[in-house]
Structures are given as structure tokens and as C-alpha cells.
Amino acid sequence: MKKLSFSLFLFLIVTPAFAQSGPLSLFEKEYSWGDKLKRGAINVITSPVEVAREIHMSSAESNLLYGWTIGLIHGVGEGLVRFGAGAIDILTCPFDFPKSHKGPLIQPEYVWQKPGPKYS
């Protein structure tokens, strides 16, 4: 009984180490430098869409004044983040920076993958 308990304990301790020892998960896509360059260019080009999108989202969730003030500020901020992530992707596309699998720096990967406004 002691031997079985020790074996079970050892199995439970060692198994997670093997389960996490892969470069990628089964659900993660492996990106090439071309994918990274394309994603960067698209994010730089579509970064102004974040401004209009946030104004629309904030106006739909609250009111028009809130959308054109707070939504505008959020949109400019998110647009700058998307532009910066796109620029970093373009500049570092041939390198394994910042991650070895060249995955996206921000989520969602593209501006059109965000959920839309919630209408009541």
C-alpha cells in the first residue's frame, strides 16, 4: 500500500512537468515571419479604425456625448497601442522577438475581431 501511494504521488508530481514541456500548445497557431509582417502592416493601416469603433461602442452603450468624449480618448489610446504593436511586428518580423513563435502582441489579433456593441 505504501509503495502504491508513493507511486501515485510521484506520478502526480511528475506528470504536469511533461504536460507543459512543449514549445506550443495544441491550440496555438505557429506563425511565420510573413504572417508577422502581414499582421503588422494590417494593424498599422487599420489603427485609425479603433477611434471610430470606440466612439461608436461608447455611444451605443451610454450616450452620444459620452461616446464623443470618453470614447474618443479610449479610441485614440487603443489606436496608438495597435499602431505600436503593428510597428513592432513589422520591425521584428525576421527575428524571434518578443516570443519565439511570433504570435500576436495584442489580443484580438485584428481590430475587426473585437466583439461589437451591446444594444438593449
Tab-separated table of C-alpha atoms in Angstrom:
chain	number	residue	atom	x	y	z
A	1	MET	CA	0.000	0.000	0.000
A	2	LYS	CA	2.853	2.348	0.845
A	3	LYS	CA	4.505	1.594	-2.469
A	4	LEU	CA	1.285	2.315	-4.375
A	5	SER	CA	0.761	5.605	-2.533
A	6	PHE	CA	4.331	6.681	-3.253
A	7	SER	CA	3.991	5.715	-6.929
A	8	LEU	CA	0.747	7.662	-7.250
A	9	PHE	CA	2.284	10.674	-5.504
A	10	LEU	CA	5.328	10.558	-7.781
A	11	PHE	CA	3.116	10.229	-10.861
A	12	LEU	CA	1.046	13.284	-9.859
A	13	ILE	CA	4.174	15.350	-9.226
A	14	VAL	CA	5.999	14.428	-12.447
A	15	THR	CA	3.089	14.433	-14.935
A	16	PRO	CA	2.476	18.226	-15.045
A	17	ALA	CA	6.134	18.814	-15.886
A	18	PHE	CA	5.816	16.681	-19.004
A	19	ALA	CA	2.453	18.161	-19.941
A	20	GLN	CA	3.889	21.692	-20.102
A	21	SER	CA	7.154	20.905	-21.825
A	22	GLY	CA	6.220	21.756	-25.420
A	23	PRO	CA	7.021	24.874	-27.390
A	24	LEU	CA	3.388	25.340	-28.409
A	25	SER	CA	0.044	24.236	-27.130
A	26	LEU	CA	-2.167	22.129	-29.361
A	27	PHE	CA	-4.476	25.110	-29.829
A	28	GLU	CA	-1.853	27.740	-30.664
A	29	LYS	CA	-1.092	28.539	-34.260
A	30	GLU	CA	2.525	28.643	-35.358
A	31	TYR	CA	3.282	31.913	-37.147
A	32	SER	CA	5.925	32.567	-39.790
A	33	TRP	CA	7.778	35.822	-40.406
A	34	GLY	CA	5.398	36.504	-43.325
A	35	ASP	CA	2.382	36.199	-41.019
A	36	LYS	CA	4.024	38.589	-38.577
A	37	LEU	CA	4.810	41.123	-41.332
A	38	LYS	CA	1.247	40.911	-42.699
A	39	ARG	CA	-0.289	41.295	-39.238
A	40	GLY	CA	1.943	44.284	-38.505
A	41	ALA	CA	1.093	46.053	-41.758
A	42	ILE	CA	-2.636	45.445	-41.297
A	43	ASN	CA	-2.537	46.703	-37.705
A	44	VAL	CA	-0.654	49.869	-38.696
A	45	ILE	CA	-3.098	50.573	-41.533
A	46	THR	CA	-6.251	49.803	-39.516
A	47	SER	CA	-5.201	51.543	-36.285
A	48	PRO	CA	-7.405	54.631	-37.025
A	49	VAL	CA	-10.425	52.298	-37.128
A	50	GLU	CA	-10.041	51.924	-33.344
A	51	VAL	CA	-11.019	55.592	-32.878
A	52	ALA	CA	-14.260	55.315	-34.848
A	53	ARG	CA	-15.023	51.935	-33.316
A	54	GLU	CA	-14.629	53.155	-29.736
A	55	ILE	CA	-16.746	56.251	-30.415
A	56	HIS	CA	-19.477	54.009	-31.833
A	57	MET	CA	-19.202	51.470	-28.986
A	58	SER	CA	-19.294	54.128	-26.246
A	59	SER	CA	-22.196	55.968	-27.894
A	60	ALA	CA	-24.191	52.743	-28.216
A	61	GLU	CA	-23.573	51.706	-24.608
A	62	SER	CA	-24.116	55.104	-22.977
A	63	ASN	CA	-24.971	58.275	-24.915
A	64	LEU	CA	-23.647	60.388	-27.760
A	65	LEU	CA	-21.792	62.894	-25.559
A	66	TYR	CA	-20.028	60.106	-23.691
A	67	GLY	CA	-19.106	58.460	-26.990
A	68	TRP	CA	-17.572	61.601	-28.478
A	69	THR	CA	-15.579	62.433	-25.329
A	70	ILE	CA	-14.560	59.303	-23.442
A	71	GLY	CA	-14.935	57.053	-26.489
A	72	LEU	CA	-12.663	59.362	-28.472
A	73	ILE	CA	-9.999	59.235	-25.758
A	74	HIS	CA	-10.231	55.431	-25.498
A	75	GLY	CA	-10.148	55.116	-29.276
A	76	VAL	CA	-7.019	57.232	-29.633
A	77	GLY	CA	-5.344	55.194	-26.898
A	78	GLU	CA	-6.283	51.851	-28.417
A	79	GLY	CA	-5.323	53.110	-31.865
A	80	LEU	CA	-1.870	54.056	-30.598
A	81	VAL	CA	-1.463	50.647	-28.970
A	82	ARG	CA	-2.498	48.865	-32.180
A	83	PHE	CA	-0.195	51.104	-34.261
A	84	GLY	CA	2.720	50.430	-31.896
A	85	ALA	CA	2.130	46.684	-31.905
A	86	GLY	CA	1.950	46.727	-35.696
A	87	ALA	CA	5.165	48.736	-35.967
A	88	ILE	CA	6.969	46.330	-33.622
A	89	ASP	CA	5.678	43.380	-35.665
A	90	ILE	CA	6.981	44.972	-38.881
A	91	LEU	CA	10.391	45.837	-37.426
A	92	THR	CA	10.924	42.463	-35.773
A	93	CYS	CA	9.322	40.135	-38.336
A	94	PRO	CA	12.558	38.294	-39.278
A	95	PHE	CA	13.539	37.830	-35.616
A	96	ASP	CA	12.174	35.665	-32.805
A	97	PHE	CA	11.223	38.703	-30.764
A	98	PRO	CA	9.319	39.073	-28.442
A	99	LYS	CA	8.165	35.447	-28.487
A	100	SER	CA	9.782	32.527	-30.214
A	101	HIS	CA	6.552	31.562	-32.003
A	102	LYS	CA	5.950	35.062	-33.498
A	103	GLY	CA	2.441	35.273	-32.048
A	104	PRO	CA	0.389	38.474	-31.816
A	105	LEU	CA	1.421	41.127	-29.293
A	106	ILE	CA	-2.148	42.247	-28.605
A	107	GLN	CA	-5.465	40.447	-28.444
A	108	PRO	CA	-7.511	40.333	-30.554
A	109	GLU	CA	-5.083	39.975	-33.407
A	110	TYR	CA	-7.017	42.353	-35.699
A	111	VAL	CA	-9.420	45.212	-34.974
A	112	TRP	CA	-12.406	43.504	-36.630
A	113	GLN	CA	-12.151	40.505	-34.283
A	114	LYS	CA	-13.393	42.520	-31.298
A	115	PRO	CA	-16.972	41.992	-30.116
A	116	GLY	CA	-19.493	44.632	-31.141
A	117	PRO	CA	-21.628	46.946	-29.005
A	118	LYS	CA	-24.314	45.578	-26.709
A	119	TYR	CA	-27.695	47.010	-27.678
A	120	SER	CA	-30.585	46.864	-25.247
